[in-house]
Structures are given as C-alpha cells and as structure tokens.
C-alpha cells in the first residue's frame, strides 16, 4: 500500500466489491464504511492531507462542503451514479476539484426500466399477477379483472431530454407513441415538439416520464398543478430522482383519483416509501433499481477505475462532470 495514491471510499458504491480487487494494486482504498468511527475521526487516522481522491455514489454519503473541508488536498471525486445531486459541485469548482461521473453508461438500462414501469402500470401486469395469485384460489371469474390502458399512440412528455431521455424517446417511438419534451434548453438536433412549461407539457400529454437531474430548479417540478393538468387518465414515470415530485401531493392525487397511476423507481426520502403507495394497484414500485444490471455495473467498475487511472496519470478524465459557474 505504501506509495499508492489514497482514495477515500464513501458508501461504499454498489460496485466497489468488484472494483477493489481489480485496482487494489494501483490505489490505496480507505474503506470508511468498515469503521464504526465518524468520518472525521476515521480521517484523522489516515492523515487527511495525503488523501487526493474520493470514490462514492448517490446512495452513500452526501459530499457536502463540510466533508470536502476535511480533505485539504482533495483533487478528484469519482461517483458511479448518473446523478450528482449528492455532491456540492459549486464547492468542487471553487476548490478546483475535478469530478467524474457515470456519463451515459446507465442510460440504456434506465430507459429500459422507464418503459418497463410504463407498460407494467398501464397494462396492469404486476396488479394482474397479484390478483391471479390471490383470487384464483377462490375461482374468481377472470373477466372481473379491470381493463388496462393501451400504450400505442399515447402522447408522452419527457422531462429532461438528455442521454436517458433520448433513449426513452427512441424506445417509445417504436410503440407508436407521440413524443414531446421539456428541457432546460430547446434541442436544435431533435424534431420533437418542445414545451417551455411543464404544465403546458402535461396538458397536452397522457404520460410524463421524468429523466432530468435534481437541482434547485427541478425540485418538485411535478406539483399538484402539473398532476391535475395531466388529468385523471394520466400516468407518471419517475426514473430520475425522488425530489422531482412533490410526493405528498402525488399520493394525495392518487388517493383522490386525480391521476391514473404512476411507475416509481425513486422516492423523495429514500429508503422510506409512503405507506399508502403499497396499497395501490395503479402504482408500480421499484427500489431505485433502474441502473442495476450486472452488465452495467461491470462497465461502471471499469469506468470508475479508468477515471482514477487517468487522473493519476495526468490524463483527461473519461467522463468529466461539468461544474456550475
């Protein structure tokens, strides 16, 4: 370990058990999760000025300005998540700390999950499975199971037309869906109609799919006004971040029948999920698992290791994150 660059591991990231044996001969990983000490006391045992890199993900520690302050020589932060709302990017920019993310490595898997949640919810696949397992013992007539909704031809509004949003659009086009979108900026490279207002988008659509990042501007971008604009037959899919939706209002609107249903991979206060959602047959739930495929996580191990290698070899990062001004 002597002489190897020190990398503080926070969380740990889900792929770390696969990454560590591949790169332990190149980096000295400091596994704070194996210690009962607070992070501050753990770092005191490892000479904080000697630590120049962090490896983390969105499910572990929030890398706040206070955490960064504990590491005066930090120059690199590698996260294995597509989102970066767990990192104080402004402080990283102020300190000159480079940040590497997942890039588009999870985009296809997350898009697959978005479409899966949508099909499941609209065609009531999980609800049908539960119904059959319970009602078949009572010889209930199958025609009593409620009708689902057709996906083909639906107007789908995508909020956030980045790499994931584009993959969702591509998949839903093959189902004959009509795509429009809302994004921070209008995309000159796509022909989909652009709506500058999320309320306007909801008014014209049957489905909203949330693919944008969570920040100060997008927190609760889906509020009661948007949900009511979407309407009683509308369906919401969230594979972005839980805080994009005002969760209390969503639950209330679902209970009141103001919206048709939802497919949720993320929640506002993870790992807590509103108890009311468990009782709803028009809601499909997933434990923030959209990116969790064996293939993507092996690719993420290689990417995270590659970013560490690039930095310590004085080469450009493979997937740098743009830091705010």
PDB file of N, CA and C in Angstrom, residues 12-21 55 57 80 297-298 300-302 304:
ATOM      1  N   UNK A  12     -20.270   2.068   0.874  1.00  0.00           N
ATOM      2  CA  UNK A  12     -19.479   2.158  -0.360  1.00  0.00           C
ATOM      3  C   UNK A  12     -20.373   2.076  -1.597  1.00  0.00           C
ATOM      4  N   UNK A  13     -19.849   2.436  -2.772  1.00  0.00           N
ATOM      5  CA  UNK A  13     -20.605   2.230  -4.008  1.00  0.00           C
ATOM      6  C   UNK A  13     -20.941   0.754  -4.204  1.00  0.00           C
ATOM      7  N   UNK A  14     -22.063   0.482  -4.848  1.00  0.00           N
ATOM      8  CA  UNK A  14     -22.517  -0.899  -5.012  1.00  0.00           C
ATOM      9  C   UNK A  14     -21.512  -1.760  -5.767  1.00  0.00           C
ATOM     10  N   UNK A  15     -20.769  -1.162  -6.690  1.00  0.00           N
ATOM     11  CA  UNK A  15     -19.833  -1.958  -7.482  1.00  0.00           C
ATOM     12  C   UNK A  15     -18.458  -2.072  -6.826  1.00  0.00           C
ATOM     13  N   UNK A  16     -18.294  -1.537  -5.613  1.00  0.00           N
ATOM     14  CA  UNK A  16     -16.946  -1.477  -5.033  1.00  0.00           C
ATOM     15  C   UNK A  16     -16.371  -2.858  -4.760  1.00  0.00           C
ATOM     16  N   UNK A  17     -17.201  -3.821  -4.388  1.00  0.00           N
ATOM     17  CA  UNK A  17     -16.695  -5.166  -4.106  1.00  0.00           C
ATOM     18  C   UNK A  17     -16.077  -5.801  -5.350  1.00  0.00           C
ATOM     19  N   UNK A  18     -16.540  -5.395  -6.528  1.00  0.00           N
ATOM     20  CA  UNK A  18     -15.941  -5.882  -7.776  1.00  0.00           C
ATOM     21  C   UNK A  18     -14.757  -5.028  -8.196  1.00  0.00           C
ATOM     22  N   UNK A  19     -14.827  -3.733  -7.899  1.00  0.00           N
ATOM     23  CA  UNK A  19     -13.768  -2.818  -8.316  1.00  0.00           C
ATOM     24  C   UNK A  19     -12.497  -2.977  -7.493  1.00  0.00           C
ATOM     25  N   UNK A  20     -12.652  -3.180  -6.191  1.00  0.00           N
ATOM     26  CA  UNK A  20     -11.483  -3.197  -5.296  1.00  0.00           C
ATOM     27  C   UNK A  20     -10.427  -4.232  -5.703  1.00  0.00           C
ATOM     28  N   UNK A  21     -10.809  -5.511  -5.933  1.00  0.00           N
ATOM     29  CA  UNK A  21      -9.748  -6.464  -6.300  1.00  0.00           C
ATOM     30  C   UNK A  21      -9.075  -6.168  -7.632  1.00  0.00           C
ATOM     31  N   UNK A  55     -14.087   8.149  -3.879  1.00  0.00           N
ATOM     32  CA  UNK A  55     -14.945   7.298  -4.694  1.00  0.00           C
ATOM     33  C   UNK A  55     -16.266   7.138  -3.953  1.00  0.00           C
ATOM     34  N   UNK A  57     -21.026   7.054  -4.392  1.00  0.00           N
ATOM     35  CA  UNK A  57     -22.205   7.029  -5.244  1.00  0.00           C
ATOM     36  C   UNK A  57     -23.321   7.804  -4.557  1.00  0.00           C
ATOM     37  N   UNK A  80     -20.101   6.888  -9.041  1.00  0.00           N
ATOM     38  CA  UNK A  80     -20.568   5.881 -10.002  1.00  0.00           C
ATOM     39  C   UNK A  80     -22.025   6.105 -10.388  1.00  0.00           C
ATOM     40  N   UNK A 297     -22.909  -2.668 -14.273  1.00  0.00           N
ATOM     41  CA  UNK A 297     -22.046  -2.469 -13.119  1.00  0.00           C
ATOM     42  C   UNK A 297     -20.623  -2.930 -13.381  1.00  0.00           C
ATOM     43  N   UNK A 298     -20.436  -3.933 -14.199  1.00  0.00           N
ATOM     44  CA  UNK A 298     -19.070  -4.285 -14.584  1.00  0.00           C
ATOM     45  C   UNK A 298     -18.465  -3.174 -15.443  1.00  0.00           C
ATOM     46  N   UNK A 300     -19.294  -0.073 -15.193  1.00  0.00           N
ATOM     47  CA  UNK A 300     -19.062   1.058 -14.297  1.00  0.00           C
ATOM     48  C   UNK A 300     -17.790   0.864 -13.497  1.00  0.00           C
ATOM     49  N   UNK A 301     -17.488  -0.373 -13.109  1.00  0.00           N
ATOM     50  CA  UNK A 301     -16.226  -0.649 -12.412  1.00  0.00           C
ATOM     51  C   UNK A 301     -15.041  -0.224 -13.273  1.00  0.00           C
ATOM     52  N   UNK A 302     -15.093  -0.613 -14.539  1.00  0.00           N
ATOM     53  CA  UNK A 302     -14.009  -0.270 -15.456  1.00  0.00           C
ATOM     54  C   UNK A 302     -13.914   1.240 -15.663  1.00  0.00           C
ATOM     55  N   UNK A 304     -14.998   3.689 -13.551  1.00  0.00           N
ATOM     56  CA  UNK A 304     -14.511   4.344 -12.333  1.00  0.00           C
ATOM     57  C   UNK A 304     -13.003   4.154 -12.189  1.00  0.00           C
TER      58      UNK A 304
END
